[in-house]
Amino acid sequence: MLDRLYARVRAHAAGPQAPFWLALLAFSEASFFPIPPDVLLIPMTLANRRRAWINAAIATLASVAGGLLGWYIGAVLLETVAKPIVHFYHAEGRLVALQEMFRKWGVWIIMIKGLTPIPYKFVTIASGAAHFPLLPFMVASLVTRGARFFLIAGLLKRYGAPIESFIERRLPLVCGIFAVLLVGGIVVMAHL
């Protein structure tokens, strides 16, 4: 079943609509959706390594734009939109802790958390809820999200064939690691 799913994702990742879906996924993940854009960035880059930098740029710009929506949700729609999203992840305490971290550490929180498997939407919503200044938020988001996506794309561009072979041979392991990282990021957010 995983092999068929991987084959379908890989086929769609090489299709003409893939950049649109990558942008939509990156935008959504930065503000409300739980699945990171890496799940599409990786197969898209493996399908066509010449487009690695374009894929990374799409993911970066869409993620920063989605981060702006997340910031707005936290700053303006905290009670009506942000709290239900945070409650869904059982991370109410983490939102308060992140708001305090923003007041204390500022841009460094964005720089560090934007590279981790911790869902970025929490960073964007918390920065808005803390009324962190928008311009430094956007610049830090651009740097940190760009570093993450361009690093992934660069590694796949350079070492694509061995990575692709490893993924195809050990698909259940790769999916398991991804699931652990995703759930682990959410659990860490809820308990730190």
Short mmCIF file of N, CA, C and O in Angstrom, two decimals, residues 132-189:
data_model
loop_
_atom_site.label_atom_id
_atom_site.label_comp_id
_atom_site.label_asym_id
_atom_site.label_seq_id
_atom_site.Cartn_x
_atom_site.Cartn_y
_atom_site.Cartn_z
N PHE A 132 4.60 40.74 18.41
CA PHE A 132 5.99 40.89 17.98
C PHE A 132 5.98 41.74 16.71
O PHE A 132 5.13 41.54 15.84
N PRO A 133 6.91 42.68 16.56
CA PRO A 133 6.90 43.56 15.37
C PRO A 133 6.93 42.76 14.06
O PRO A 133 7.69 41.81 13.91
N LEU A 134 6.10 43.19 13.14
CA LEU A 134 5.88 42.44 11.90
C LEU A 134 7.13 42.37 11.01
O LEU A 134 7.44 41.30 10.48
N LEU A 135 7.84 43.47 10.81
CA LEU A 135 8.99 43.46 9.91
C LEU A 135 10.09 42.50 10.38
O LEU A 135 10.53 41.65 9.59
N PRO A 136 10.53 42.55 11.64
CA PRO A 136 11.53 41.56 12.07
C PRO A 136 11.01 40.12 11.99
O PRO A 136 11.75 39.20 11.68
N PHE A 137 9.71 39.96 12.26
CA PHE A 137 9.11 38.63 12.13
C PHE A 137 9.23 38.10 10.70
O PHE A 137 9.63 36.96 10.48
N MET A 138 8.89 38.95 9.72
CA MET A 138 8.94 38.53 8.32
C MET A 138 10.37 38.23 7.87
O MET A 138 10.61 37.24 7.18
N VAL A 139 11.31 39.08 8.26
CA VAL A 139 12.71 38.87 7.87
C VAL A 139 13.25 37.58 8.49
O VAL A 139 13.87 36.76 7.81
N ALA A 140 12.99 37.37 9.79
CA ALA A 140 13.45 36.15 10.45
C ALA A 140 12.80 34.92 9.85
O ALA A 140 13.45 33.88 9.67
N SER A 141 11.52 35.02 9.51
CA SER A 141 10.83 33.89 8.87
C SER A 141 11.44 33.57 7.52
O SER A 141 11.65 32.41 7.18
N LEU A 142 11.73 34.60 6.75
CA LEU A 142 12.36 34.40 5.43
C LEU A 142 13.71 33.70 5.58
O LEU A 142 14.01 32.74 4.85
N VAL A 143 14.50 34.12 6.55
CA VAL A 143 15.82 33.53 6.75
C VAL A 143 15.70 32.08 7.21
O VAL A 143 16.32 31.18 6.63
N THR A 144 14.91 31.85 8.23
CA THR A 144 14.86 30.51 8.81
C THR A 144 14.13 29.50 7.92
O THR A 144 14.57 28.37 7.75
N ARG A 145 13.03 29.91 7.32
CA ARG A 145 12.32 28.98 6.43
C ARG A 145 13.13 28.74 5.16
O ARG A 145 13.20 27.63 4.65
N GLY A 146 13.75 29.82 4.65
CA GLY A 146 14.62 29.65 3.49
C GLY A 146 15.77 28.71 3.78
O GLY A 146 16.10 27.84 2.97
N ALA A 147 16.39 28.85 4.95
CA ALA A 147 17.51 27.97 5.31
C ALA A 147 17.05 26.52 5.33
O ALA A 147 17.73 25.63 4.81
N ARG A 148 15.90 26.28 5.91
CA ARG A 148 15.39 24.90 6.00
C ARG A 148 15.10 24.31 4.61
O ARG A 148 15.57 23.24 4.26
N PHE A 149 14.33 25.04 3.81
CA PHE A 149 13.91 24.49 2.52
C PHE A 149 15.06 24.44 1.51
O PHE A 149 15.15 23.49 0.73
N PHE A 150 15.94 25.41 1.53
CA PHE A 150 17.08 25.38 0.61
C PHE A 150 18.10 24.32 1.02
O PHE A 150 18.75 23.72 0.17
N LEU A 151 18.21 24.04 2.31
CA LEU A 151 19.08 22.95 2.76
C LEU A 151 18.54 21.61 2.28
O LEU A 151 19.29 20.79 1.72
N ILE A 152 17.27 21.39 2.45
CA ILE A 152 16.65 20.15 1.98
C ILE A 152 16.81 20.02 0.47
O ILE A 152 17.23 18.97 -0.03
N ALA A 153 16.48 21.08 -0.26
CA ALA A 153 16.59 21.03 -1.72
C ALA A 153 18.03 20.83 -2.17
O ALA A 153 18.30 20.07 -3.11
N GLY A 154 18.97 21.49 -1.51
CA GLY A 154 20.38 21.34 -1.86
C GLY A 154 20.89 19.93 -1.64
O GLY A 154 21.61 19.38 -2.47
N LEU A 155 20.51 19.33 -0.51
CA LEU A 155 20.92 17.95 -0.24
C LEU A 155 20.32 16.99 -1.27
O LEU A 155 20.98 16.07 -1.75
N LEU A 156 19.05 17.22 -1.61
CA LEU A 156 18.40 16.35 -2.60
C LEU A 156 18.98 16.56 -3.99
O LEU A 156 19.10 15.61 -4.76
N LYS A 157 19.34 17.79 -4.30
CA LYS A 157 19.95 18.06 -5.62
C LYS A 157 21.29 17.36 -5.72
O LYS A 157 21.63 16.76 -6.73
N ARG A 158 22.07 17.44 -4.66
CA ARG A 158 23.43 16.87 -4.67
C ARG A 158 23.43 15.36 -4.52
O ARG A 158 24.16 14.66 -5.18
N TYR A 159 22.61 14.84 -3.60
CA TYR A 159 22.64 13.41 -3.28
C TYR A 159 21.32 12.73 -3.61
O TYR A 159 20.95 11.76 -2.96
N GLY A 160 20.63 13.22 -4.61
CA GLY A 160 19.29 12.73 -4.93
C GLY A 160 19.17 11.26 -5.23
O GLY A 160 18.29 10.59 -4.70
N ALA A 161 20.05 10.72 -6.06
CA ALA A 161 19.93 9.31 -6.45
C ALA A 161 20.07 8.37 -5.25
O ALA A 161 19.22 7.48 -5.06
N PRO A 162 21.09 8.51 -4.41
CA PRO A 162 21.18 7.62 -3.25
C PRO A 162 20.02 7.81 -2.26
O PRO A 162 19.54 6.85 -1.68
N ILE A 163 19.58 9.06 -2.09
CA ILE A 163 18.47 9.31 -1.18
C ILE A 163 17.19 8.68 -1.73
O ILE A 163 16.44 8.03 -1.00
N GLU A 164 16.96 8.85 -3.00
CA GLU A 164 15.78 8.26 -3.63
C GLU A 164 15.81 6.74 -3.53
O GLU A 164 14.80 6.11 -3.20
N SER A 165 16.96 6.15 -3.76
CA SER A 165 17.10 4.70 -3.65
C SER A 165 16.81 4.24 -2.22
O SER A 165 16.12 3.25 -2.00
N PHE A 166 17.34 4.98 -1.24
CA PHE A 166 17.09 4.64 0.15
C PHE A 166 15.61 4.72 0.48
O PHE A 166 15.05 3.83 1.13
N ILE A 167 14.95 5.79 0.03
CA ILE A 167 13.52 5.96 0.30
C ILE A 167 12.73 4.80 -0.32
O ILE A 167 11.85 4.22 0.32
N GLU A 168 13.05 4.46 -1.55
CA GLU A 168 12.30 3.40 -2.23
C GLU A 168 12.53 2.03 -1.58
O GLU A 168 11.61 1.22 -1.51
N ARG A 169 13.75 1.78 -1.08
CA ARG A 169 14.03 0.49 -0.44
C ARG A 169 13.45 0.41 0.97
O ARG A 169 13.09 -0.65 1.44
N ARG A 170 13.39 1.54 1.63
CA ARG A 170 12.98 1.55 3.04
C ARG A 170 11.80 2.50 3.27
O ARG A 170 11.80 3.26 4.23
N LEU A 171 10.82 2.43 2.41
CA LEU A 171 9.68 3.32 2.50
C LEU A 171 8.95 3.26 3.85
O LEU A 171 8.65 4.31 4.43
N PRO A 172 8.67 2.08 4.40
CA PRO A 172 8.00 2.06 5.71
C PRO A 172 8.84 2.76 6.81
O PRO A 172 8.29 3.46 7.65
N LEU A 173 10.14 2.58 6.78
CA LEU A 173 11.01 3.22 7.75
C LEU A 173 10.97 4.74 7.60
O LEU A 173 10.84 5.48 8.58
N VAL A 174 11.05 5.22 6.36
CA VAL A 174 11.01 6.66 6.09
C VAL A 174 9.68 7.24 6.55
O VAL A 174 9.64 8.30 7.21
N CYS A 175 8.58 6.58 6.24
CA CYS A 175 7.25 7.06 6.68
C CYS A 175 7.15 7.04 8.20
O CYS A 175 6.59 7.96 8.79
N GLY A 176 7.69 6.01 8.81
CA GLY A 176 7.67 5.92 10.27
C GLY A 176 8.47 7.05 10.92
O GLY A 176 8.02 7.66 11.89
N ILE A 177 9.65 7.33 10.38
CA ILE A 177 10.47 8.43 10.91
C ILE A 177 9.75 9.75 10.74
O ILE A 177 9.73 10.59 11.65
N PHE A 178 9.16 9.95 9.57
CA PHE A 178 8.41 11.20 9.34
C PHE A 178 7.27 11.33 10.33
O PHE A 178 7.06 12.40 10.90
N ALA A 179 6.52 10.26 10.55
CA ALA A 179 5.40 10.31 11.48
C ALA A 179 5.88 10.60 12.90
O ALA A 179 5.27 11.40 13.62
N VAL A 180 6.98 9.98 13.30
CA VAL A 180 7.53 10.23 14.64
C VAL A 180 7.95 11.69 14.78
O VAL A 180 7.69 12.33 15.80
N LEU A 181 8.62 12.24 13.75
CA LEU A 181 9.03 13.64 13.81
C LEU A 181 7.83 14.58 13.88
O LEU A 181 7.83 15.54 14.64
N LEU A 182 6.81 14.30 13.09
CA LEU A 182 5.61 15.14 13.09
C LEU A 182 4.91 15.09 14.43
O LEU A 182 4.62 16.13 15.04
N VAL A 183 4.64 13.89 14.93
CA VAL A 183 3.97 13.75 16.22
C VAL A 183 4.86 14.26 17.34
O VAL A 183 4.40 14.94 18.26
N GLY A 184 6.16 13.97 17.24
CA GLY A 184 7.11 14.45 18.25
C GLY A 184 7.13 15.95 18.33
O GLY A 184 7.18 16.53 19.42
N GLY A 185 7.09 16.62 17.18
CA GLY A 185 7.06 18.08 17.18
C GLY A 185 5.82 18.62 17.87
O GLY A 185 5.89 19.57 18.64
N ILE A 186 4.69 17.99 17.61
CA ILE A 186 3.45 18.41 18.24
C ILE A 186 3.49 18.15 19.75
O ILE A 186 3.10 19.00 20.55
N VAL A 187 4.00 16.99 20.15
CA VAL A 187 4.09 16.66 21.57
C VAL A 187 5.05 17.61 22.28
O VAL A 187 4.76 18.10 23.38
N VAL A 188 6.18 17.90 21.67
CA VAL A 188 7.14 18.83 22.27
C VAL A 188 6.49 20.19 22.47
O VAL A 188 6.67 20.83 23.51
N MET A 189 5.73 20.63 21.48
CA MET A 189 5.06 21.93 21.60
C MET A 189 4.06 21.93 22.76
O MET A 189 3.90 22.93 23.44
#
